[in-house]
Coordinates of C-alpha atoms and ligand atoms in Angstrom, one line a residue:
M1 CA 0.2 0.0 0.0
P2 CA 1.4 3.3 -0.8
I3 CA 1.9 5.8 2.0
L4 CA 1.8 9.5 2.1
I5 CA 3.4 11.8 4.7
K6 CA 2.1 15.1 4.2
N7 CA 3.0 18.7 5.3
G8 CA 6.1 17.7 7.3
T9 CA 9.6 19.7 7.5
L10 CA 12.4 17.8 5.7
V11 CA 15.6 18.2 7.3
T12 CA 18.6 16.7 5.6
A13 CA 22.1 17.1 5.5
S14 CA 22.1 20.1 3.4
E15 CA 18.6 21.6 3.6
T16 CA 15.2 22.2 5.5
F17 CA 12.2 22.6 3.3
P18 CA 8.1 22.0 3.8
A19 CA 7.5 18.6 1.2
D20 CA 5.3 15.7 1.1
I21 CA 6.8 12.2 0.9
L22 CA 5.4 9.2 -1.1
I23 CA 6.3 5.8 -0.4
L24 CA 5.9 2.5 -2.5
D25 CA 7.2 -0.9 -2.2
E26 CA 9.8 0.4 0.5
K27 CA 11.1 3.0 -1.2
I28 CA 10.7 6.9 -1.3
V29 CA 9.3 7.6 -5.0
A30 CA 8.4 11.2 -4.5
I31 CA 9.2 14.3 -2.7
G32 CA 7.2 17.4 -3.5
S33 CA 4.5 19.9 -2.4
H34 CA 1.0 19.1 -2.6
L35 CA 1.2 15.5 -3.7
P36 CA -1.8 13.8 -4.7
A37 CA -2.6 10.5 -2.6
P38 CA -3.0 7.2 -5.1
Q39 CA -5.9 5.1 -4.7
G40 CA -5.8 3.0 -1.4
C41 CA -3.1 5.2 0.1
Q42 CA -2.4 5.7 3.7
V43 CA -2.4 9.3 5.0
W44 CA 0.0 10.6 7.7
D45 CA -0.2 14.2 8.4
A46 CA 3.1 15.6 9.9
A47 CA 2.2 19.2 10.0
G48 CA 4.5 20.8 12.7
K49 CA 6.8 17.8 12.9
F50 CA 10.3 17.4 11.4
I51 CA 11.2 14.4 8.9
T52 CA 14.9 13.2 8.8
P53 CA 16.4 10.2 7.3
G54 CA 16.7 7.3 9.8
G55 CA 19.8 7.5 11.5
V56 CA 22.7 5.2 10.7
D57 CA 25.0 4.2 13.6
P58 CA 28.7 2.9 12.4
H59 CA 29.3 1.4 15.4
T60 CA 27.7 -1.0 17.7
H61 CA 28.7 -4.2 19.5
F62 CA 25.6 -6.6 20.1
D63 CA 25.8 -9.9 21.7
L64 CA 29.7 -9.4 22.1
P65 CA 31.4 -12.0 24.5
M66 CA 34.5 -10.1 26.5
F67 CA 35.4 -10.3 30.0
G68 CA 34.0 -13.5 30.5
T69 CA 30.5 -12.3 29.8
V70 CA 28.4 -10.5 27.0
S71 CA 27.3 -7.4 25.9
S72 CA 23.9 -7.3 27.4
D73 CA 22.0 -6.2 24.2
D74 CA 21.3 -8.9 21.3
H75 CA 20.7 -8.0 17.8
Y76 CA 17.0 -7.7 18.5
T77 CA 16.9 -5.6 21.8
G78 CA 19.5 -3.4 20.8
H79 CA 17.8 -3.1 17.3
K80 CA 14.4 -2.3 19.0
A81 CA 16.5 0.2 21.5
A82 CA 18.0 1.9 18.2
A83 CA 14.8 2.3 16.5
F84 CA 12.9 3.9 19.5
G85 CA 15.5 6.7 19.1
G86 CA 15.3 7.0 15.5
T87 CA 18.4 4.6 14.3
T88 CA 17.5 2.4 11.5
T89 CA 20.4 1.1 10.4
V90 CA 23.3 -0.2 12.4
M91 CA 26.7 -1.7 11.9
D92 CA 28.4 -4.0 14.1
F93 CA 31.8 -5.7 14.3
V94 CA 32.5 -9.1 13.5
V95 CA 34.9 -11.2 16.1
H96 CA 38.1 -12.4 13.9
E97 CA 38.0 -16.1 14.8
P98 CA 41.0 -18.4 14.3
E99 CA 38.7 -20.4 11.8
G100 CA 38.8 -17.6 9.2
F101 CA 36.6 -14.9 8.0
A102 CA 33.9 -16.8 6.5
A103 CA 33.4 -18.8 9.8
S104 CA 33.5 -15.7 11.5
V105 CA 30.9 -13.9 9.5
Q106 CA 28.5 -17.0 9.5
A107 CA 28.6 -16.9 13.3
W108 CA 27.8 -13.2 13.4
Q109 CA 24.8 -13.6 10.9
Q110 CA 23.5 -16.6 13.0
K111 CA 23.3 -14.2 15.8
A112 CA 22.0 -11.4 13.8
A113 CA 19.1 -13.7 12.3
K114 CA 16.9 -11.7 14.8
A115 CA 17.7 -8.3 13.4
A116 CA 14.8 -5.6 13.7
I117 CA 16.4 -2.9 11.9
D118 CA 18.7 -3.0 8.8
Y119 CA 22.3 -3.8 9.6
S120 CA 25.8 -4.5 8.2
F121 CA 29.1 -5.7 9.3
H122 CA 32.7 -4.4 10.0
M123 CA 35.6 -7.0 10.4
N124 CA 37.6 -7.0 13.2
L125 CA 41.5 -7.7 11.9
T126 CA 43.0 -9.1 14.9
R127 CA 45.6 -11.0 13.4
W128 CA 47.8 -10.6 10.2
D129 CA 49.8 -13.0 8.1
E130 CA 49.7 -14.1 4.3
T131 CA 46.8 -16.1 4.6
V132 CA 44.7 -13.3 6.3
S133 CA 46.0 -11.0 3.7
A134 CA 45.0 -13.6 0.8
A135 CA 41.6 -14.2 2.2
L136 CA 40.4 -10.5 2.3
P137 CA 38.7 -10.4 -1.0
Q138 CA 36.6 -13.2 0.8
L139 CA 35.1 -10.4 2.8
L140 CA 34.3 -8.2 -0.4
Q141 CA 32.2 -11.1 -1.6
M142 CA 30.3 -11.0 1.2
G143 CA 29.6 -7.3 1.1
I144 CA 31.8 -6.4 4.0
T145 CA 34.1 -3.7 2.8
T146 CA 35.6 -2.1 6.1
L147 CA 38.2 -3.8 8.5
K148 CA 38.9 -2.4 12.4
V149 CA 42.5 -2.4 13.6
F150 CA 43.6 -1.7 17.1
T151 CA 46.8 -0.3 18.8
A152 CA 45.9 -1.1 22.0
Y153 CA 44.6 -4.2 23.8
N154 CA 48.2 -5.8 23.6
Q155 CA 48.5 -9.8 23.1
R156 CA 44.7 -9.6 22.6
L157 CA 43.2 -7.5 19.8
R158 CA 46.3 -5.5 18.9
L159 CA 48.6 -5.8 15.4
G160 CA 51.9 -4.2 15.3
D161 CA 52.4 -1.2 13.3
G162 CA 54.2 -2.7 10.3
E163 CA 51.1 -5.2 10.3
I164 CA 48.8 -2.3 10.2
F165 CA 51.0 -0.6 7.5
A166 CA 50.6 -4.1 5.6
A167 CA 47.0 -4.0 6.1
L168 CA 46.5 -0.5 5.2
R169 CA 48.3 -1.0 1.8
R170 CA 46.2 -4.1 0.8
A171 CA 43.0 -2.7 1.8
G172 CA 44.1 0.2 -0.4
E173 CA 44.3 -2.1 -3.5
L174 CA 41.2 -3.9 -2.5
G175 CA 39.2 -0.7 -1.9
M176 CA 38.2 -1.4 1.6
L177 CA 38.5 1.1 4.4
V178 CA 40.4 0.5 7.7
M179 CA 39.0 1.7 10.9
A180 CA 41.3 2.2 13.9
H181 CA 40.9 2.1 17.5
C182 CA 43.6 4.5 18.6
E183 CA 45.3 4.3 22.0
N184 CA 49.1 3.1 22.8
G185 CA 49.0 -0.5 24.4
D186 CA 52.7 -0.4 25.1
V187 CA 52.0 2.6 27.4
I188 CA 49.0 1.5 29.1
E189 CA 50.1 -2.0 29.8
P190 CA 53.0 -0.7 32.2
L191 CA 50.5 1.8 33.6
I192 CA 47.9 -0.6 34.5
A193 CA 50.6 -2.6 36.3
D194 CA 51.7 0.0 38.4
A195 CA 48.3 1.1 39.5
L196 CA 47.6 -2.3 40.6
A197 CA 50.9 -2.5 42.5
K198 CA 49.9 0.2 44.3
G199 CA 46.2 -0.8 45.1
N200 CA 44.6 2.0 42.6
T201 CA 41.9 -0.3 41.5
S202 CA 38.9 1.8 41.7
P203 CA 37.2 2.4 38.2
E204 CA 38.7 6.3 37.8
W205 CA 42.3 4.2 37.2
H206 CA 40.7 3.0 34.0
A207 CA 41.1 6.5 32.8
H208 CA 44.4 7.1 34.5
T209 CA 46.1 4.1 32.8
R210 CA 44.9 5.0 29.1
P211 CA 46.2 8.6 28.6
A212 CA 44.8 10.8 26.1
W213 CA 48.6 11.4 25.0
G214 CA 48.6 7.5 23.6
A215 CA 45.3 8.3 21.7
V216 CA 46.7 11.7 20.4
E217 CA 49.7 10.1 18.9
S218 CA 48.0 6.9 17.6
T219 CA 45.6 8.9 15.7
L220 CA 48.3 11.1 13.9
R221 CA 50.7 7.5 13.7
L222 CA 47.3 6.2 11.9
A223 CA 46.9 9.2 9.9
A224 CA 50.7 9.1 8.8
M225 CA 50.3 5.6 7.8
A226 CA 47.4 5.9 5.8
A227 CA 49.0 8.7 4.0
Q228 CA 52.1 6.8 3.3
A229 CA 50.1 3.8 2.3
N230 CA 47.6 5.9 0.1
A231 CA 44.7 4.2 1.8
P232 CA 41.9 5.8 3.5
V233 CA 41.6 5.3 7.4
Y234 CA 38.6 6.0 9.8
I235 CA 39.5 6.8 13.6
V236 CA 36.7 5.3 15.4
H237 CA 35.6 6.5 19.0
M238 CA 37.7 9.8 18.9
N239 CA 37.9 11.1 23.0
A240 CA 40.5 13.5 23.0
G241 CA 40.7 16.9 21.9
G242 CA 44.4 16.3 20.4
E243 CA 42.5 13.5 18.4
A244 CA 40.8 16.4 16.5
D245 CA 44.1 18.6 16.3
M246 CA 45.4 15.5 14.7
L247 CA 43.0 14.6 12.1
T248 CA 42.8 18.1 11.2
Y249 CA 46.5 18.3 11.0
A250 CA 46.7 15.3 8.6
R251 CA 43.5 16.2 6.7
Q252 CA 44.9 19.8 5.8
R253 CA 47.8 17.8 4.2
G254 CA 45.8 15.7 2.2
A255 CA 45.8 12.5 4.2
P256 CA 42.9 10.6 3.7
V257 CA 41.5 10.2 7.2
M258 CA 38.3 10.9 8.7
G259 CA 36.9 10.7 12.1
E260 CA 34.0 9.5 14.6
T261 CA 33.1 10.7 17.9
C262 CA 30.3 9.1 20.3
P263 CA 28.0 11.3 22.5
Q264 CA 29.8 9.9 25.7
Y265 CA 33.0 11.8 24.7
L266 CA 31.0 14.9 24.3
F267 CA 29.0 15.1 27.5
F268 CA 31.3 13.3 30.0
S269 CA 34.5 13.3 31.7
V270 CA 37.0 11.4 34.1
E271 CA 34.8 12.8 37.0
H272 CA 32.1 10.6 36.0
L273 CA 34.6 7.8 36.7
Q274 CA 35.0 9.2 40.2
R275 CA 31.5 8.7 41.5
P276 CA 30.7 5.7 43.5
D277 CA 28.9 4.4 40.3
G278 CA 31.6 5.2 38.1
A279 CA 31.8 1.8 36.7
K280 CA 28.9 2.6 34.4
W281 CA 31.3 5.2 32.2
V282 CA 34.1 2.6 32.0
C283 CA 34.8 2.1 28.2
S284 CA 37.9 2.2 25.9
P285 CA 39.0 4.6 25.3
P286 CA 38.2 6.4 28.4
M287 CA 36.4 9.7 29.0
R288 CA 38.6 12.9 29.2
S289 CA 38.2 16.4 30.5
E290 CA 35.6 19.0 29.8
A291 CA 38.1 20.7 27.7
D292 CA 38.3 17.8 25.6
N293 CA 34.5 17.4 25.1
A294 CA 34.4 21.7 24.2
R295 CA 37.3 20.7 21.7
L296 CA 35.4 17.8 20.2
W297 CA 32.0 19.8 20.0
Q298 CA 33.9 22.4 17.9
A299 CA 35.5 19.7 15.5
L300 CA 31.7 18.4 14.7
R301 CA 30.5 22.4 14.6
S302 CA 33.4 23.1 11.9
G303 CA 33.1 19.8 9.8
E304 CA 36.6 18.6 11.2
I305 CA 35.0 15.3 12.4
Q306 CA 32.5 13.4 9.8
T307 CA 30.4 11.1 12.1
I308 CA 28.8 10.5 15.5
G309 CA 28.6 6.8 16.0
T310 CA 28.0 5.1 19.7
D311 CA 30.2 2.1 20.5
H312 CA 27.0 1.0 21.8
C313 CA 28.3 -1.9 24.0
P314 CA 26.2 -2.1 27.0
F315 CA 26.7 -4.3 30.1
F316 CA 24.7 -4.2 33.5
F317 CA 25.8 -2.1 36.3
N318 CA 24.6 -4.9 38.7
G319 CA 24.2 -8.0 36.8
S320 CA 23.2 -10.1 39.6
E321 CA 20.2 -8.1 39.7
P322 CA 17.3 -9.3 36.9
I323 CA 15.7 -6.4 35.1
V324 CA 12.4 -7.0 33.2
Y325 CA 12.6 -6.9 29.5
E326 CA 9.6 -7.7 27.2
G327 CA 8.0 -9.3 30.2
K328 CA 10.4 -11.6 31.1
P329 CA 13.4 -11.3 33.8
I330 CA 17.1 -11.1 32.6
A331 CA 20.2 -10.7 34.5
I332 CA 23.5 -10.6 32.6
P333 CA 26.8 -10.6 34.7
G334 CA 28.2 -7.0 34.2
K335 CA 30.4 -4.3 35.6
E336 CA 30.2 -5.7 39.4
L337 CA 32.9 -8.2 37.8
G338 CA 35.3 -5.2 38.4
A339 CA 33.9 -4.2 41.9
D340 CA 37.8 -4.7 43.4
D341 CA 39.9 -4.4 40.1
F342 CA 39.2 -1.8 37.3
T343 CA 40.9 -4.2 34.9
K344 CA 38.2 -6.7 35.1
I345 CA 35.2 -4.2 34.3
P346 CA 33.8 -5.2 31.2
N347 CA 34.5 -2.1 28.8
G348 CA 31.6 -0.7 27.2
L349 CA 28.2 1.2 27.6
P350 CA 24.9 1.9 26.1
G351 CA 23.6 4.5 24.1
V352 CA 22.2 3.3 20.6
G353 CA 19.1 4.7 21.6
D354 CA 20.1 7.5 23.6
R355 CA 22.1 9.3 20.5
L356 CA 19.8 11.0 18.5
P357 CA 17.5 11.9 21.0
V358 CA 20.2 13.0 23.4
L359 CA 22.0 15.0 20.6
W360 CA 18.6 16.7 19.2
T361 CA 18.4 18.5 22.7
H362 CA 21.7 18.9 24.2
G363 CA 23.2 19.5 20.3
V364 CA 20.7 21.0 18.2
Q365 CA 18.4 22.8 20.8
A366 CA 21.3 24.0 22.7
G367 CA 22.6 25.7 19.4
R368 CA 25.9 23.5 19.4
I369 CA 25.2 22.2 16.1
N370 CA 22.6 23.0 13.7
A371 CA 19.9 20.3 12.4
N372 CA 21.4 19.8 9.1
Q373 CA 24.6 18.9 10.7
F374 CA 22.8 16.8 13.1
V375 CA 21.7 14.7 10.0
A376 CA 24.7 14.7 8.3
L377 CA 26.9 13.5 11.4
T378 CA 24.2 10.7 12.5
S379 CA 23.1 9.6 9.2
T380 CA 24.3 10.9 5.8
N381 CA 27.8 11.0 6.4
P382 CA 28.1 7.4 7.8
A383 CA 26.0 6.4 5.0
K384 CA 28.2 7.8 2.5
I385 CA 31.8 6.8 4.2
F386 CA 30.5 3.1 4.6
G387 CA 29.2 2.7 0.9
L388 CA 25.2 2.8 1.8
Y389 CA 24.4 6.0 0.3
P390 CA 21.8 7.2 -1.3
R391 CA 20.0 3.8 -0.5
K392 CA 20.5 5.0 3.5
G393 CA 20.9 8.5 5.0
A394 CA 18.7 10.3 2.3
L395 CA 15.5 11.8 1.8
L396 CA 15.5 11.2 -2.0
P397 CA 13.3 9.6 -4.4
G398 CA 14.8 6.1 -5.2
A399 CA 16.2 5.8 -1.2
D400 CA 14.9 3.4 1.3
A401 CA 11.9 4.7 3.1
D402 CA 13.6 5.0 6.3
L403 CA 12.2 7.9 7.9
V404 CA 11.9 9.6 11.4
I405 CA 9.0 11.8 12.0
W406 CA 10.0 13.9 15.2
D407 CA 7.8 15.8 17.3
P408 CA 9.8 18.9 18.3
H409 CA 7.8 19.5 21.1
K410 CA 7.5 16.4 22.7
Q411 CA 9.4 16.5 26.6
V412 CA 10.5 13.6 28.5
R413 CA 12.6 12.9 31.7
H414 CA 15.0 10.2 29.9
G415 CA 16.5 7.3 31.6
V416 CA 16.4 3.4 31.7
A417 CA 12.6 3.2 31.6
H418 CA 12.5 5.1 28.5
S419 CA 15.3 3.9 26.3
H420 CA 14.5 -0.1 25.7
Q421 CA 18.0 -0.7 25.9
R422 CA 18.7 -3.9 27.9
T423 CA 20.7 -2.8 30.6
D424 CA 19.8 -1.6 34.3
Y425 CA 21.2 1.8 33.8
N426 CA 21.2 4.9 31.6
L427 CA 24.0 7.4 31.2
Y428 CA 21.6 10.1 30.6
E429 CA 19.2 9.3 33.6
G430 CA 16.9 12.1 34.5
W431 CA 18.0 14.4 31.5
Q432 CA 15.1 16.3 30.2
L433 CA 14.8 16.1 26.7
T434 CA 12.7 18.2 24.5
G435 CA 12.1 17.0 20.7
L436 CA 11.9 12.9 20.2
P437 CA 10.8 10.3 17.5
E438 CA 7.1 9.8 17.0
K439 CA 6.9 7.6 14.2
V440 CA 10.0 5.5 12.9
F441 CA 9.4 3.9 9.6
L442 CA 12.0 1.2 8.2
R443 CA 11.6 0.8 4.3
G444 CA 8.1 2.1 4.6
K445 CA 6.8 -0.2 7.6
L446 CA 6.1 1.8 10.5
I447 CA 8.2 0.1 13.4
V448 CA 7.7 2.8 16.3
D449 CA 4.2 4.6 16.8
G450 CA 4.7 6.7 20.0
E451 CA 5.2 4.2 22.6
K452 CA 4.1 1.3 20.4
W453 CA 6.7 -1.3 19.3
L454 CA 5.6 -2.6 15.8
G455 CA 9.0 -4.0 14.6
E456 CA 9.8 -7.6 15.0
A457 CA 12.7 -10.3 15.0
G458 CA 13.7 -10.8 11.6
G459 CA 12.4 -7.7 10.0
G460 CA 15.6 -6.1 9.4
Q461 CA 18.0 -7.1 6.2
F462 CA 21.5 -7.8 5.9
L463 CA 23.2 -4.8 3.7
P464 CA 26.2 -5.9 1.6
R465 CA 28.3 -3.0 1.3
G466 CA 30.4 -1.4 -1.6
R467 CA 33.0 1.2 -1.9
G468 CA 32.3 4.1 0.2
E469 CA 33.6 7.6 0.0
V470 CA 36.2 9.6 1.7
L471 CA 34.7 12.9 3.1
Ligands
URP501 O1 35.0 -0.4 25.8 C1 34.3 -0.4 24.7 N1 34.7 0.7 23.5 N2 34.3 -1.7 23.9 C2 34.0 -2.1 22.9 C3 35.2 -2.3 22.1 C4 36.1 -1.3 21.2 O2 36.8 -1.0 21.4 O3 35.3 -0.5 20.7
ZN502 ZN1 37.7 0.6 19.4
ZN503 ZN1 33.6 -0.3 19.7

C-alpha cells in the first residue's frame, strides 16, 4: 500500500524545507509540494513535525563476548532500542575467529538472524599474515568492505604498526576502508601494572592508565601510515581534543583520514568515573576532560570530524539483579565483575537508542550544531563513508523509506525506563529532553509509533556494502 506523509518539514544534511513524501514498495518514490494521494494510500499528517532520514549508527557491539560475559543487548533488543531512538541502520563488528573470515561472518549472521532493523558488518582484523591478507577478497564478496584494527589491547586484539601498515596497503589495493581504535597499548600495559601494584583499583584508574597522549599520538600515527599507504583510514570513537587537532593536521596535508566521535565523549569526563557508580562510564578509550568535550563539539561544528556513532556495548551495572525486558526477567553479569579491580570491569556502555534524542536536545536545541549537521553526522555521512548512500541516509526518490517523524514539542525525562536498551542503567538518567522521534519507518514499514513497538525479530535486512566515499 502506498504511504503519503503530508505537510512535514524535511531536514537533510544540507537543507530544511516543507514537503510531502510518497512511499511505495519500501522506497521513497516522490518528494514535493501537495503530492496527490494515490488510490488506497495511507496518509499521515506531519504538520508541525520534522522528518529526517533514519539514523545510521556505524559502531555497535551487540551480543559481544568479552571479560567473561557478553554485551547485554543482542541483535534484537539493541535494534529495538535503536529504532525507538530513531536509528534504522546499524553496523556491528564481527569477531575475527581463528577459523577464518567465512566462519566468523557466518557466526555473526546467525546471531543477527533476529535483526529488527537493517544492519551490516565490519570485520575486526586481529591477526595479520599472508593467509589473512589473501583471504580479504572473501569479505568483499560477502559485502563487508571495512576492517577494524587496534593499537591497544596488547596480546589480544592489537596488530603491530608494521602489520597495520601492510593491512592499510592491502586494503587500499582492494578498495576497503580501515577503521582504527587509537590508543597506545605499550604505554597502557605498564601503567596498569603500576596502578595495581599501588592498590589503585577503582574505576577512575581505568582512565588514568589510558592517557589521552596515547590516543593523540596513535591518531597521528594512523593518519601518517594511511597517507604513506595511500589508503583511507577512519578513526573510531575519538575522545581527546588532541585527536581532533591531529585529524585536522593530517587532513590539511591531504591525508585520507576521517573521524568519528560518540556522545559519551561529548558529555562526560573522568570525573564521572570518580563517582561511586563510576564503573557505568568505563569504556575504552575512556572519558577525558571538559576541555576535550568542548574541542570535540567544535570539531563537529566545523566539519573536522565526520560522524557520530555510539560504540554501543552495554553491560549491566549490577548483573546479579534481574531486570524485566519484554515481560521476562533477565540478568547478565556486568560491571560488578570489576568491583575490586578496574581491569575486570567489562569495557563498554549503552547508547544506541540515546544517541539521536540526546543530540537533538543537547546538540541542536542547545545551539552546538544545527539540524542539518545533526543529520549529516548521524545519518548521511556514515551512509556515504560506509557505501550505503543514497540507499540509506537520504531523503531522495529511490532511497529506502527509512524515516523519522520528530515531534519537536514532545518532552521526556530520559532514562533507563524510557530507552529500551537492555541494561539496568542509563548514562543520561533524568536528563530532560525536548523533541523526540514520534514515528519511525523502516523501508516504509511503521516500526515505532509513539510508545508502541511494531517492529519484529527478523524484520531487519543485511546490507551488503560497496566502496564508500572519503569525505
Ligand atoms: O569499551 C569499548 N569501547 N568496548 C567496545 C570495544 C571497542 O574497542 O570499541
Ligand atoms: Zn574500539
Ligand atoms: Zn567499539
